[in-house]
Amino acid sequence: MRRLVGPVVSLVGAFLIAIGLFAQFYMGSALLKTPLDVDEIIAVDGQAQVPDAQGKIQETPVLAWSVYHVNTSLSDSKVVSFENSQCLVKDIDAPDGCVSSDDPQDRLLSATTDDYATDRRTAEPVNDPKYLPAGSVPHSGVINKWPFLAEKKTYTYWDDSLQKGVQATYAGTDKLDGHEVYVYDVQVPKTRMDVAEGVKGFYTDDKQLYVDRLTGSVINQVEHQVRTDLDGNPVIDLHIKFTDAQVKKLVDEAKDNATQLNLIRKIVPIVGYVVGIPLFLIGLLLTTRSRKPTGATTAA
């Protein structure tokens, strides 16, 4: 029976080591991928200055929603294809979603749709037609999220208004509800573009994105966007951010994800190595000792 103790202890130790290696080098990496079941609505609120029918500037509270849905038929194990819609409305009579263009209260300020695909690990755009509906615009830079394990560096970031990538500069760290995030700053200088349907003008944007380092999720976004016509008359002066409830929800999700990912990527390997390696060595020692001959004795 004693001869079995060493091999059994070694076997348990080897098993724990294997679990640690599997968690560190396979499971930890496999989990760092954008899921294929994303179906999320991001809620935004703020204030806007817009001209009324007579051209007089009025300030109004606004609400916005950005809806992200995965097109599973165009996604696979490496690439995820997104359908995105965005809507900005005047907060009159508390609309609970986007309104139609013929809304009798004239609450609709803008509504856009976008299709894009990203690498599930790096979050970089993939412009291969097999992942996109026909007629999709090629994208550049990070779009709806940062890569897993975001870095303290400048990223190219997709500006949907300009339809091109701009710089998102690392600006430091901050805490949202006690959760540390990386802050990236986007500054778009005065740029000529179509500021509304059929209206040429100028566009500027001042945006800060608060990103969870581990998952790359955008936890908050604070933006000041200004559009004027070519004569400098305001089209919209917009101050918006994620709602407080939205930030809390995203922070809670980031904390839960961090707990689960750290358990797999760090805790399980540490336990596997710290417990498994000594057990394996002790088992080898016991096995070696049990196999040593006791030696023969002779009678006098």
mmCIF file of N, CA, C and O in Angstrom, residues 213-247:
data_model
loop_
_atom_site.group_PDB
_atom_site.id
_atom_site.type_symbol
_atom_site.label_atom_id
_atom_site.label_comp_id
_atom_site.label_asym_id
_atom_site.label_seq_id
_atom_site.Cartn_x
_atom_site.Cartn_y
_atom_site.Cartn_z
ATOM 1 N N ARG A 213 -9.322 48.472 -18.895
ATOM 2 C CA ARG A 213 -8.063 47.980 -19.447
ATOM 3 C C ARG A 213 -8.131 46.508 -19.832
ATOM 4 O O ARG A 213 -7.633 46.093 -20.884
ATOM 5 N N LEU A 214 -8.728 45.688 -18.988
ATOM 6 C CA LEU A 214 -8.712 44.247 -19.209
ATOM 7 C C LEU A 214 -9.541 43.848 -20.430
ATOM 8 O O LEU A 214 -9.061 43.150 -21.322
ATOM 9 N N THR A 215 -10.792 44.287 -20.503
ATOM 10 C CA THR A 215 -11.687 43.857 -21.584
ATOM 11 C C THR A 215 -11.705 44.800 -22.777
ATOM 12 O O THR A 215 -12.160 44.421 -23.853
ATOM 13 N N GLY A 216 -11.224 46.041 -22.585
ATOM 14 C CA GLY A 216 -11.274 47.018 -23.668
ATOM 15 C C GLY A 216 -12.638 47.671 -23.840
ATOM 16 O O GLY A 216 -12.842 48.466 -24.767
ATOM 17 N N SER A 217 -13.570 47.373 -22.957
ATOM 18 C CA SER A 217 -14.915 47.948 -23.062
ATOM 19 C C SER A 217 -14.890 49.443 -22.742
ATOM 20 O O SER A 217 -14.188 49.875 -21.827
ATOM 21 N N VAL A 218 -15.670 50.209 -23.484
ATOM 22 C CA VAL A 218 -15.821 51.635 -23.195
ATOM 23 C C VAL A 218 -16.857 51.777 -22.085
ATOM 24 O O VAL A 218 -18.026 51.447 -22.260
ATOM 25 N N ILE A 219 -16.415 52.286 -20.926
ATOM 26 C CA ILE A 219 -17.273 52.376 -19.747
ATOM 27 C C ILE A 219 -18.023 53.708 -19.714
ATOM 28 O O ILE A 219 -19.126 53.796 -19.174
ATOM 29 N N ASN A 220 -17.436 54.737 -20.267
ATOM 30 C CA ASN A 220 -18.102 56.039 -20.350
ATOM 31 C C ASN A 220 -17.516 56.798 -21.524
ATOM 32 O O ASN A 220 -16.385 56.541 -21.968
ATOM 33 N N GLN A 221 -18.297 57.741 -22.029
ATOM 34 C CA GLN A 221 -17.858 58.599 -23.123
ATOM 35 C C GLN A 221 -18.436 59.987 -22.888
ATOM 36 O O GLN A 221 -19.648 60.143 -22.731
ATOM 37 N N VAL A 222 -17.565 60.967 -22.825
ATOM 38 C CA VAL A 222 -17.974 62.358 -22.613
ATOM 39 C C VAL A 222 -17.590 63.142 -23.859
ATOM 40 O O VAL A 222 -16.424 63.117 -24.281
ATOM 41 N N GLU A 223 -18.551 63.836 -24.436
ATOM 42 C CA GLU A 223 -18.305 64.440 -25.749
ATOM 43 C C GLU A 223 -18.905 65.848 -25.846
ATOM 44 O O GLU A 223 -20.001 66.106 -25.363
ATOM 45 N N HIS A 224 -18.134 66.727 -26.494
ATOM 46 C CA HIS A 224 -18.629 68.049 -26.870
ATOM 47 C C HIS A 224 -18.415 68.192 -28.371
ATOM 48 O O HIS A 224 -17.286 68.317 -28.848
ATOM 49 N N GLN A 225 -19.505 68.167 -29.105
ATOM 50 C CA GLN A 225 -19.462 68.221 -30.564
ATOM 51 C C GLN A 225 -20.158 69.495 -31.052
ATOM 52 O O GLN A 225 -21.234 69.842 -30.573
ATOM 53 N N VAL A 226 -19.530 70.157 -32.000
ATOM 54 C CA VAL A 226 -20.096 71.387 -32.560
ATOM 55 C C VAL A 226 -20.139 71.279 -34.082
ATOM 56 O O VAL A 226 -19.146 70.893 -34.713
ATOM 57 N N ARG A 227 -21.300 71.642 -34.649
ATOM 58 C CA ARG A 227 -21.453 71.718 -36.102
ATOM 59 C C ARG A 227 -22.036 73.085 -36.464
ATOM 60 O O ARG A 227 -22.999 73.543 -35.831
ATOM 61 N N THR A 228 -21.425 73.719 -37.439
ATOM 62 C CA THR A 228 -21.924 74.999 -37.932
ATOM 63 C C THR A 228 -22.014 74.940 -39.454
ATOM 64 O O THR A 228 -21.378 74.091 -40.086
ATOM 65 N N ASP A 229 -22.794 75.869 -40.029
ATOM 66 C CA ASP A 229 -22.764 75.964 -41.482
ATOM 67 C C ASP A 229 -21.516 76.742 -41.903
ATOM 68 O O ASP A 229 -20.716 77.168 -41.057
ATOM 69 N N LEU A 230 -21.356 76.967 -43.200
ATOM 70 C CA LEU A 230 -20.136 77.622 -43.687
ATOM 71 C C LEU A 230 -20.014 79.056 -43.210
ATOM 72 O O LEU A 230 -18.907 79.616 -43.181
ATOM 73 N N ASP A 231 -21.120 79.679 -42.821
ATOM 74 C CA ASP A 231 -21.101 81.062 -42.314
ATOM 75 C C ASP A 231 -20.913 81.123 -40.803
ATOM 76 O O ASP A 231 -20.927 82.205 -40.214
ATOM 77 N N GLY A 232 -20.774 79.938 -40.169
ATOM 78 C CA GLY A 232 -20.570 79.903 -38.724
ATOM 79 C C GLY A 232 -21.843 79.853 -37.921
ATOM 80 O O GLY A 232 -21.798 79.899 -36.674
ATOM 81 N N ASN A 233 -22.994 79.757 -38.588
ATOM 82 C CA ASN A 233 -24.255 79.654 -37.855
ATOM 83 C C ASN A 233 -24.399 78.254 -37.259
ATOM 84 O O ASN A 233 -24.140 77.255 -37.947
ATOM 85 N N PRO A 234 -24.820 78.154 -35.995
ATOM 86 C CA PRO A 234 -24.883 76.843 -35.344
ATOM 87 C C PRO A 234 -25.904 75.915 -36.000
ATOM 88 O O PRO A 234 -27.015 76.322 -36.326
ATOM 89 N N VAL A 235 -25.490 74.683 -36.192
ATOM 90 C CA VAL A 235 -26.390 73.605 -36.580
ATOM 91 C C VAL A 235 -26.731 72.782 -35.346
ATOM 92 O O VAL A 235 -27.884 72.443 -35.105
ATOM 93 N N ILE A 236 -25.704 72.498 -34.544
ATOM 94 C CA ILE A 236 -25.898 71.864 -33.241
ATOM 95 C C ILE A 236 -24.638 72.053 -32.400
ATOM 96 O O ILE A 236 -23.523 72.032 -32.920
ATOM 97 N N ASP A 237 -24.851 72.305 -31.123
ATOM 98 C CA ASP A 237 -23.760 72.358 -30.136
ATOM 99 C C ASP A 237 -24.155 71.361 -29.054
ATOM 100 O O ASP A 237 -25.090 71.593 -28.288
ATOM 101 N N LEU A 238 -23.423 70.252 -28.996
ATOM 102 C CA LEU A 238 -23.890 69.080 -28.263
ATOM 103 C C LEU A 238 -22.924 68.693 -27.145
ATOM 104 O O LEU A 238 -21.726 68.550 -27.358
ATOM 105 N N HIS A 239 -23.465 68.527 -25.929
ATOM 106 C CA HIS A 239 -22.719 67.994 -24.784
ATOM 107 C C HIS A 239 -23.430 66.721 -24.325
ATOM 108 O O HIS A 239 -24.571 66.789 -23.847
ATOM 109 N N ILE A 240 -22.762 65.565 -24.453
ATOM 110 C CA ILE A 240 -23.400 64.312 -24.055
ATOM 111 C C ILE A 240 -22.407 63.403 -23.332
ATOM 112 O O ILE A 240 -21.188 63.562 -23.452
ATOM 113 N N LYS A 241 -22.973 62.445 -22.592
ATOM 114 C CA LYS A 241 -22.190 61.427 -21.891
ATOM 115 C C LYS A 241 -23.090 60.230 -21.646
ATOM 116 O O LYS A 241 -24.328 60.323 -21.781
ATOM 117 N N PHE A 242 -22.482 59.085 -21.291
ATOM 118 C CA PHE A 242 -23.295 57.944 -20.897
ATOM 119 C C PHE A 242 -24.101 58.324 -19.656
ATOM 120 O O PHE A 242 -23.620 59.063 -18.796
ATOM 121 N N THR A 243 -25.308 57.822 -19.551
ATOM 122 C CA THR A 243 -26.119 58.096 -18.370
ATOM 123 C C THR A 243 -25.460 57.471 -17.137
ATOM 124 O O THR A 243 -24.680 56.517 -17.242
ATOM 125 N N ASP A 244 -25.777 58.010 -15.962
ATOM 126 C CA ASP A 244 -25.216 57.466 -14.713
ATOM 127 C C ASP A 244 -25.565 55.990 -14.550
ATOM 128 O O ASP A 244 -24.722 55.179 -14.123
ATOM 129 N N ALA A 245 -26.816 55.635 -14.887
ATOM 130 C CA ALA A 245 -27.241 54.234 -14.759
ATOM 131 C C ALA A 245 -26.457 53.348 -15.722
ATOM 132 O O ALA A 245 -26.092 52.215 -15.389
ATOM 133 N N GLN A 246 -26.174 53.888 -16.926
ATOM 134 C CA GLN A 246 -25.416 53.111 -17.905
ATOM 135 C C GLN A 246 -23.987 52.883 -17.435
ATOM 136 O O GLN A 246 -23.440 51.781 -17.553
ATOM 137 N N VAL A 247 -23.362 53.924 -16.884
ATOM 138 C CA VAL A 247 -21.990 53.793 -16.379
ATOM 139 C C VAL A 247 -21.935 52.757 -15.265
ATOM 140 O O VAL A 247 -21.045 51.894 -15.244
#
